[in-house]
CSV table of C-alpha atoms (C1' of nucleotides) in Angstrom, one decimal:
chain,number,residue,atom,x,y,z
Y,1,UNK,CA,23.0,-25.0,-3.0
Y,2,UNK,CA,21.5,-24.2,0.6
Y,3,UNK,CA,24.4,-23.3,2.3
Y,4,UNK,CA,23.9,-19.3,2.3
Y,5,UNK,CA,23.8,-18.7,6.1
Y,6,UNK,CA,24.1,-21.5,8.7
Y,7,UNK,CA,23.8,-19.7,11.0
Y,8,UNK,CA,20.3,-17.9,10.2
Y,9,UNK,CA,19.7,-21.4,9.1
Y,10,UNK,CA,20.1,-22.9,12.4
Y,11,UNK,CA,18.1,-20.1,14.0
Y,12,UNK,CA,15.5,-20.6,11.2
Y,13,UNK,CA,15.2,-24.6,12.5
Y,14,UNK,CA,15.0,-23.5,16.3
Y,15,UNK,CA,12.3,-21.3,14.9
Y,16,UNK,CA,10.5,-24.0,13.5
Y,17,UNK,CA,10.7,-26.7,15.9
Y,18,UNK,CA,9.9,-24.6,18.4
Y,19,UNK,CA,6.3,-24.3,16.8
Y,20,UNK,CA,5.9,-28.0,15.4
Y,21,UNK,CA,7.2,-26.9,11.7
Y,22,UNK,CA,9.5,-29.1,9.8
Y,23,UNK,CA,12.4,-27.5,7.9
Y,24,UNK,CA,12.3,-28.4,4.3
Y,25,UNK,CA,14.7,-27.6,1.9
Y,26,UNK,CA,12.3,-25.5,0.2
Y,27,UNK,CA,12.1,-23.6,3.0
Y,28,UNK,CA,16.0,-23.4,3.3
Y,29,UNK,CA,16.4,-22.2,-0.4
Y,30,UNK,CA,13.4,-19.2,0.6
Y,31,UNK,CA,15.4,-18.2,3.4
Y,32,UNK,CA,18.7,-17.9,0.6
Y,33,UNK,CA,16.8,-15.6,-1.6
Y,34,UNK,CA,15.7,-13.0,1.3
Y,35,UNK,CA,19.7,-13.1,2.7
Y,36,UNK,CA,20.9,-12.3,-0.5
Y,37,UNK,CA,18.6,-9.6,-1.3
Y,38,UNK,CA,18.1,-7.9,1.7
Y,39,UNK,CA,16.9,-4.4,1.7
Y,40,UNK,CA,15.5,-5.2,-1.7
Y,41,UNK,CA,11.8,-5.7,-1.1
Y,42,UNK,CA,10.7,-8.5,-3.0
Y,43,UNK,CA,7.0,-9.9,-4.0
Y,44,UNK,CA,6.2,-13.3,-4.1
Y,45,UNK,CA,6.7,-14.0,-8.0
Y,46,UNK,CA,10.1,-12.3,-7.6
Y,47,UNK,CA,11.0,-14.4,-4.9
Y,48,UNK,CA,9.9,-17.5,-7.0
Y,49,UNK,CA,11.7,-16.6,-9.4
Y,50,UNK,CA,15.3,-16.4,-8.0
Y,51,UNK,CA,14.4,-19.5,-5.9
Y,52,UNK,CA,14.0,-21.7,-8.8
Y,53,UNK,CA,17.2,-21.2,-9.9
Y,54,UNK,CA,18.5,-23.0,-6.9
Y,55,UNK,CA,15.5,-25.2,-6.3
Y,56,UNK,CA,13.9,-25.6,-9.4
Y,57,UNK,CA,11.3,-28.3,-8.6
Y,58,UNK,CA,9.5,-25.5,-6.1
Y,59,UNK,CA,6.0,-24.9,-6.8
Y,60,UNK,CA,4.5,-21.6,-6.2
Y,61,UNK,CA,2.4,-22.5,-4.0
Y,62,UNK,CA,5.2,-23.6,-1.2
Y,63,UNK,CA,6.6,-20.1,-2.1
Y,64,UNK,CA,3.5,-18.3,-0.7
Y,65,UNK,CA,2.9,-21.0,2.1
Y,66,UNK,CA,6.4,-20.8,3.4
Y,67,UNK,CA,6.4,-17.2,3.3
Y,68,UNK,CA,3.1,-17.1,5.2
Y,69,UNK,CA,4.8,-19.4,7.6
Y,70,UNK,CA,7.8,-17.1,7.7
Y,71,UNK,CA,5.9,-14.3,8.5
Y,72,UNK,CA,4.0,-16.3,11.2
Y,73,UNK,CA,6.9,-16.8,12.9
Y,74,UNK,CA,7.7,-13.2,13.1
Y,75,UNK,CA,11.1,-13.7,10.7
Y,76,UNK,CA,10.0,-11.8,7.8
Y,77,UNK,CA,7.5,-9.1,7.1
Y,78,UNK,CA,5.0,-8.2,5.0
Y,79,UNK,CA,4.4,-4.9,3.0
Y,80,UNK,CA,1.9,-3.6,0.8
Y,81,UNK,CA,3.4,-0.5,-1.7
Y,82,UNK,CA,0.1,-0.8,-3.6
Y,83,UNK,CA,1.2,-1.9,-6.3
Y,84,UNK,CA,-0.9,-5.0,-6.5
Y,85,UNK,CA,1.0,-7.9,-4.8
Y,86,UNK,CA,2.9,-8.8,-1.4
Y,87,UNK,CA,6.6,-7.8,-0.5
Y,88,UNK,CA,8.9,-8.8,1.8
Y,89,UNK,CA,11.6,-7.8,4.3
Y,90,UNK,CA,13.9,-9.8,6.9
Y,91,UNK,CA,13.0,-8.8,9.9
Y,92,UNK,CA,16.4,-7.7,11.9
Y,93,UNK,CA,16.9,-9.1,15.4
Y,94,UNK,CA,16.2,-6.9,17.9
Y,95,UNK,CA,13.9,-5.0,16.3
Y,96,UNK,CA,10.2,-4.9,17.0
Y,97,UNK,CA,8.8,-2.4,14.3
Y,98,UNK,CA,9.2,-2.4,10.9
Y,99,UNK,CA,10.6,0.6,9.3
Y,100,UNK,CA,8.7,3.4,7.5
Y,101,UNK,CA,9.1,4.1,3.5
Y,102,UNK,CA,9.7,7.0,0.9
Y,103,UNK,CA,8.2,5.8,-1.7
Y,104,UNK,CA,9.6,8.1,-4.8
Y,105,UNK,CA,6.7,8.8,-7.4
Y,106,UNK,CA,8.9,9.2,-10.5
Y,107,UNK,CA,11.3,6.5,-10.6
Y,108,UNK,CA,9.6,4.1,-7.4
Y,109,UNK,CA,12.6,3.7,-5.8
Y,110,UNK,CA,11.9,2.5,-1.8
Y,111,UNK,CA,14.0,4.1,0.9
Y,112,UNK,CA,14.0,3.1,4.1
Y,113,UNK,CA,13.7,5.5,7.1
Y,114,UNK,CA,14.8,4.8,10.6
Y,115,UNK,CA,12.5,4.0,13.0
Y,116,UNK,CA,13.5,6.4,16.1
Y,117,UNK,CA,12.0,9.6,14.1
Y,118,UNK,CA,8.5,8.0,14.3
Y,119,UNK,CA,8.7,7.5,18.2
Y,120,UNK,CA,8.0,10.6,19.4
Y,121,UNK,CA,5.0,10.4,17.3
Y,122,UNK,CA,3.8,7.1,18.7
Y,123,UNK,CA,3.8,8.2,22.2
Y,124,UNK,CA,1.7,11.4,21.2
Y,125,UNK,CA,-0.7,9.4,19.7
Y,126,UNK,CA,-1.1,6.5,22.3
Y,127,UNK,CA,-1.9,9.4,25.1
Y,128,UNK,CA,-3.9,11.7,23.1
Y,129,UNK,CA,-6.2,8.7,21.6
Y,130,UNK,CA,-5.8,6.4,24.2
Y,131,UNK,CA,-5.0,3.2,21.8
Y,132,UNK,CA,-2.2,0.7,22.1
Y,133,UNK,CA,-0.1,1.0,19.2
Y,134,UNK,CA,1.6,-2.5,18.3
Y,135,UNK,CA,2.8,-1.8,14.8
Y,136,UNK,CA,2.5,0.9,12.5
Y,137,UNK,CA,2.9,0.9,7.9
Y,138,UNK,CA,4.3,4.8,7.4
Y,139,UNK,CA,4.7,5.9,3.7
Y,140,UNK,CA,5.6,8.9,2.2
Y,141,UNK,CA,5.0,9.8,-1.5
Y,142,UNK,CA,7.2,12.2,-3.3
Y,143,UNK,CA,10.0,12.4,-5.3
Y,144,UNK,CA,13.4,11.5,-4.1
Y,145,UNK,CA,16.6,13.9,-4.5
Y,146,UNK,CA,18.0,12.0,-7.8
Y,147,UNK,CA,14.7,12.5,-9.4
Y,148,UNK,CA,14.2,16.3,-8.4
Y,149,UNK,CA,17.5,17.5,-9.7
Y,150,UNK,CA,16.7,15.0,-13.4
Y,151,UNK,CA,13.2,17.1,-14.0
Y,152,UNK,CA,11.4,20.1,-11.8
Y,153,UNK,CA,9.2,18.7,-9.6
Y,154,UNK,CA,9.7,20.4,-6.7
Z,1,UNK,CA,-33.6,10.7,-5.8
Z,2,UNK,CA,-30.2,12.9,-6.5
Z,3,UNK,CA,-31.0,15.2,-4.5
Z,4,UNK,CA,-28.4,14.9,-1.6
Z,5,UNK,CA,-27.0,18.0,-2.3
Z,6,UNK,CA,-26.8,20.4,-4.7
Z,7,UNK,CA,-24.0,22.7,-3.4
Z,8,UNK,CA,-21.8,19.5,-3.6
Z,9,UNK,CA,-23.3,18.3,-7.1
Z,10,UNK,CA,-22.5,21.5,-8.2
Z,11,UNK,CA,-19.1,21.2,-7.3
Z,12,UNK,CA,-19.0,18.0,-9.5
Z,13,UNK,CA,-20.3,19.0,-12.1
Z,14,UNK,CA,-17.7,22.1,-12.3
Z,15,UNK,CA,-15.2,19.8,-11.9
Z,16,UNK,CA,-16.3,17.3,-14.5
Z,17,UNK,CA,-16.4,19.7,-16.8
Z,18,UNK,CA,-13.0,21.1,-16.5
Z,19,UNK,CA,-11.6,18.0,-17.4
Z,20,UNK,CA,-14.3,16.8,-20.5
Z,21,UNK,CA,-16.3,14.3,-18.4
Z,22,UNK,CA,-19.9,13.9,-18.2
Z,23,UNK,CA,-22.3,14.5,-15.1
Z,24,UNK,CA,-24.5,11.2,-15.1
Z,25,UNK,CA,-27.3,9.8,-12.5
Z,26,UNK,CA,-25.1,7.1,-12.1
Z,27,UNK,CA,-21.9,9.8,-10.6
Z,28,UNK,CA,-24.3,11.6,-8.8
Z,29,UNK,CA,-26.0,8.6,-6.8
Z,30,UNK,CA,-22.2,7.4,-6.0
Z,31,UNK,CA,-21.5,11.0,-4.6
Z,32,UNK,CA,-24.9,10.9,-2.4
Z,33,UNK,CA,-23.9,7.9,-0.8
Z,34,UNK,CA,-20.3,8.9,-0.1
Z,35,UNK,CA,-21.8,12.4,1.4
Z,36,UNK,CA,-24.5,10.2,3.0
Z,37,UNK,CA,-21.5,7.8,5.3
Z,38,UNK,CA,-18.7,10.4,5.5
Z,39,UNK,CA,-16.4,8.7,7.9
Z,40,UNK,CA,-16.9,5.1,7.2
Z,41,UNK,CA,-14.1,4.3,4.5
Z,42,UNK,CA,-16.7,2.3,2.4
Z,43,UNK,CA,-15.6,-0.5,0.1
Z,44,UNK,CA,-16.5,-0.2,-3.4
Z,45,UNK,CA,-18.7,-3.3,-3.1
Z,46,UNK,CA,-20.8,-1.4,0.3
Z,47,UNK,CA,-20.8,1.2,-2.1
Z,48,UNK,CA,-22.7,-0.5,-5.1
Z,49,UNK,CA,-25.2,-2.0,-2.2
Z,50,UNK,CA,-25.7,1.7,-0.9
Z,51,UNK,CA,-26.3,3.0,-4.1
Z,52,UNK,CA,-28.7,0.0,-5.6
Z,53,UNK,CA,-31.5,1.5,-3.1
Z,54,UNK,CA,-31.2,4.6,-5.2
Z,55,UNK,CA,-29.7,3.6,-8.3
Z,56,UNK,CA,-31.1,0.3,-8.8
Z,57,UNK,CA,-30.4,-0.3,-12.4
Z,58,UNK,CA,-26.6,0.5,-11.7
Z,59,UNK,CA,-23.7,-1.9,-13.1
Z,60,UNK,CA,-20.5,-2.9,-10.2
Z,61,UNK,CA,-18.0,-1.7,-13.2
Z,62,UNK,CA,-19.9,1.5,-13.3
Z,63,UNK,CA,-19.2,1.7,-9.7
Z,64,UNK,CA,-15.5,0.8,-10.0
Z,65,UNK,CA,-15.4,3.5,-12.5
Z,66,UNK,CA,-17.4,6.1,-10.9
Z,67,UNK,CA,-14.9,5.8,-7.5
Z,68,UNK,CA,-11.4,5.9,-10.0
Z,69,UNK,CA,-13.0,8.8,-11.9
Z,70,UNK,CA,-13.7,10.4,-8.5
Z,71,UNK,CA,-10.0,9.8,-7.2
Z,72,UNK,CA,-8.6,11.1,-10.6
Z,73,UNK,CA,-10.1,14.5,-10.3
Z,74,UNK,CA,-9.2,14.6,-6.3
Z,75,UNK,CA,-12.9,14.2,-5.1
Z,76,UNK,CA,-12.0,11.2,-2.9
Z,77,UNK,CA,-9.3,9.7,-2.2
Z,78,UNK,CA,-8.4,5.4,-1.5
Z,79,UNK,CA,-6.9,4.0,1.5
Z,80,UNK,CA,-6.2,0.8,2.0
Z,81,UNK,CA,-6.7,-0.9,5.1
Z,82,UNK,CA,-5.4,-4.6,3.7
Z,83,UNK,CA,-8.1,-6.4,3.7
Z,84,UNK,CA,-8.1,-7.2,-0.1
Z,85,UNK,CA,-10.2,-4.4,-0.8
Z,86,UNK,CA,-10.2,-0.6,-1.6
Z,87,UNK,CA,-11.6,1.8,0.5
Z,88,UNK,CA,-12.4,5.7,-0.3
Z,89,UNK,CA,-12.9,8.5,1.9
Z,90,UNK,CA,-14.2,12.0,0.7
Z,91,UNK,CA,-11.6,15.0,0.3
Z,92,UNK,CA,-12.4,17.9,2.4
Z,93,UNK,CA,-12.0,21.2,1.0
Z,94,UNK,CA,-8.9,23.1,2.1
Z,95,UNK,CA,-7.1,19.4,2.7
Z,96,UNK,CA,-4.2,18.2,0.9
Z,97,UNK,CA,-2.7,15.3,3.1
Z,98,UNK,CA,-5.2,12.6,3.9
Z,99,UNK,CA,-5.7,11.7,7.6
Z,100,UNK,CA,-4.0,8.7,9.3
Z,101,UNK,CA,-5.7,5.8,11.2
Z,102,UNK,CA,-5.5,3.9,14.0
Z,103,UNK,CA,-6.6,0.4,13.3
Z,104,UNK,CA,-8.0,-1.7,16.1
Z,105,UNK,CA,-6.5,-5.7,15.7
Z,106,UNK,CA,-9.4,-6.7,18.1
Z,107,UNK,CA,-12.8,-5.2,16.8
Z,108,UNK,CA,-11.4,-3.6,13.2
Z,109,UNK,CA,-12.4,-0.2,14.3
Z,110,UNK,CA,-11.1,2.5,12.2
Z,111,UNK,CA,-10.2,6.4,14.1
Z,112,UNK,CA,-9.0,8.6,12.1
Z,113,UNK,CA,-6.2,11.1,13.6
Z,114,UNK,CA,-5.6,14.8,13.2
Z,115,UNK,CA,-2.7,15.8,11.0
Z,116,UNK,CA,-0.9,18.3,12.8
Z,117,UNK,CA,0.9,15.7,14.7
Z,118,UNK,CA,2.2,14.6,11.8
Z,119,UNK,CA,3.5,17.7,10.6
Z,120,UNK,CA,6.7,17.8,12.2
Z,121,UNK,CA,7.6,14.1,11.4
Z,122,UNK,CA,7.4,15.3,7.9
Z,123,UNK,CA,9.6,17.8,8.0
Z,124,UNK,CA,12.4,16.1,9.7
Z,125,UNK,CA,12.0,13.4,7.4
Z,126,UNK,CA,12.6,15.9,4.5
Z,127,UNK,CA,15.3,17.4,5.7
Z,128,UNK,CA,17.1,14.5,6.7
Z,129,UNK,CA,16.6,12.4,3.4
Z,130,UNK,CA,16.3,14.9,1.0
Z,131,UNK,CA,12.9,13.8,0.0
Z,132,UNK,CA,10.3,16.2,-1.0
Z,133,UNK,CA,6.8,14.6,0.6
Z,134,UNK,CA,3.4,14.8,-1.3
Z,135,UNK,CA,2.0,12.3,0.3
Z,136,UNK,CA,1.5,9.9,2.9
Z,137,UNK,CA,0.1,6.9,4.6
Z,138,UNK,CA,0.1,6.3,7.7
Z,139,UNK,CA,-1.9,3.6,9.7
Z,140,UNK,CA,-1.1,3.0,13.4
Z,141,UNK,CA,-2.4,-1.0,14.1
Z,142,UNK,CA,-2.9,-1.9,17.9
Z,143,UNK,CA,-5.6,-2.4,20.6
Z,144,UNK,CA,-8.6,0.8,21.2
Z,145,UNK,CA,-9.5,1.5,24.4
Z,146,UNK,CA,-12.8,-0.1,24.4
Z,147,UNK,CA,-11.3,-3.4,23.3
Z,148,UNK,CA,-8.2,-3.2,26.3
Z,149,UNK,CA,-10.9,-2.7,28.6
Z,150,UNK,CA,-13.1,-5.8,27.3
Z,151,UNK,CA,-10.1,-8.5,27.7
Z,152,UNK,CA,-6.7,-7.5,28.7
Z,153,UNK,CA,-4.1,-7.1,25.7
Z,154,UNK,CA,-2.6,-4.4,27.2
D,1,DA,C1',14.7,-47.8,10.3
D,2,DT,C1',9.6,-47.1,10.8
D,3,DG,C1',5.2,-44.5,11.3
D,4,DT,C1',3.0,-39.8,12.4
D,5,DT,C1',2.2,-36.2,10.3
D,6,DA,C1',3.5,-32.1,8.0
D,7,DT,C1',5.0,-30.7,3.9
D,8,DT,C1',5.0,-30.6,-1.2
D,9,DG,C1',3.2,-29.7,-6.0
D,10,DA,C1',-0.1,-29.5,-9.1
D,11,DT,C1',-4.2,-27.6,-10.3
D,12,DA,C1',-8.7,-25.7,-9.2
D,13,DA,C1',-11.1,-22.1,-7.2
D,14,DT,C1',-11.6,-17.5,-5.3
D,15,DG,C1',-12.4,-12.5,-5.7
D,16,DG,C1',-11.3,-8.3,-6.1
D,17,DT,C1',-10.5,-5.5,-10.2
D,18,DT,C1',-10.4,-4.3,-15.0
D,19,DA,C1',-11.4,-5.1,-20.1
D,20,DT,C1',-14.4,-5.7,-23.8
D,21,DC,C1',-18.3,-3.9,-26.4
D,22,DA,C1',-22.7,-3.5,-28.2
D,23,DT,C1',-25.8,0.1,-26.8
D,24,DT,C1',-27.5,4.5,-24.9
D,25,DA,C1',-27.1,9.1,-22.8
D,26,DT,C1',-24.4,13.6,-21.9
D,27,DA,C1',-23.0,18.0,-23.6
D,28,DT,C1',-22.6,20.7,-27.9
D,29,DG,C1',-23.5,23.5,-31.7
D,30,DA,C1',-27.1,24.7,-35.5
E,1,DT,C1',-35.1,22.3,-30.5
E,2,DC,C1',-32.6,18.9,-32.3
E,3,DA,C1',-28.9,16.4,-34.5
E,4,DT,C1',-24.7,15.0,-33.2
E,5,DA,C1',-20.3,13.5,-31.8
E,6,DT,C1',-18.5,11.1,-28.3
E,7,DA,C1',-18.4,9.6,-23.5
E,8,DA,C1',-20.5,6.8,-20.0
E,9,DT,C1',-22.9,2.6,-19.2
E,10,DG,C1',-24.7,-2.5,-18.1
E,11,DA,C1',-23.3,-7.3,-19.0
E,12,DT,C1',-20.0,-10.4,-18.7
E,13,DA,C1',-15.8,-12.3,-20.0
E,14,DA,C1',-11.0,-11.9,-18.3
E,15,DC,C1',-7.6,-11.1,-15.5
E,16,DC,C1',-4.2,-12.1,-11.6
E,17,DA,C1',-2.5,-12.4,-6.9
E,18,DT,C1',-3.8,-15.5,-3.8
E,19,DT,C1',-6.0,-19.7,-1.3
E,20,DA,C1',-8.3,-24.1,-1.2
E,21,DT,C1',-7.5,-29.0,-2.6
E,22,DC,C1',-5.9,-33.6,-2.6
E,23,DA,C1',-3.1,-37.1,-3.5
E,24,DA,C1',1.9,-38.5,-3.4
E,25,DT,C1',6.4,-37.3,-0.5
E,26,DA,C1',9.3,-36.2,3.0
E,27,DA,C1',10.5,-34.7,7.7
E,28,DC,C1',11.5,-35.7,12.6
E,29,DA,C1',10.4,-38.5,17.2
E,30,DT,C1',11.0,-42.9,18.9
DNA sequence: ATGTTATTGATAATGGTTATCATTATATGA
DNA sequence: TCATATAATGATAACCATTATCAATAACAT
């Protein structure tokens, strides 16, 4: 229990201490679930369900609070896929921008696109509109390869 | 009353009839408000408040339903600025993609960016990821010129 | 070990949106 | 024009993700 990644836990502990927050078993358990489910874009409710198998006494409100906290300290980032709930993704070391996403309108799959394709565009926008970009949210909606092979959406 | 744009109203009437919907005073009033407030990204509640000066008996539920309907027939598009409510924008003739937006983290202003800058990126993404893009949602968060002049966020 | 203070869990409240349902209005065809 | 079928409306209850409240508990510094 709470033994997924000592390295990550130590890093979290460090980040929390700096800001005056405490490291609780609940917070460790939420982090572990996020580590175990990298790349899955879990919602708060989904995280709550998963974390309860390790930590059955945890309350839903604590999960909400923990996710807010982790977002505030920059450990995770929140994303909105317009499905009525917040979803979260671990922020990787050395990443200051989040990925962008390809969302399939047929099967709902979410694929991540590397950032570098967007870099040129951001520079152009900053110049043309004299706007200092700090972050972005980029979603492309369409049909993935698999779904285009099954039915004919092309 | 309900006399903003005969041309637009006729077009709406046409679009509604094709799908078997009826043209009601309430729907005309909502359309008029949207026409009068082009470029403002109004929320449902804001539209409700504005439309009541022309149409005081209209119910909030009707405004919600009308906006859903107008979105469904492609007359407006819904956007999510992560402020807890849906916002809407008229879809212009000959536009199949929505704009993208620059959202200022200081004053909250929303500026529209022309589509052409994104075109190259979309082509590259389609090729690289074999994904057929139908629509997108692109938001850049940062600081606008005015706010960067006032305080020093740069 | 102790005390300060953040955190927790349970639950009520919030707020945007949707569902329900009886009543009313629109479009259509006689 | 008028009657009729059916969609639309307004009022309001329900929904659901999220946030606020608050007394009890736990983490960390000393």
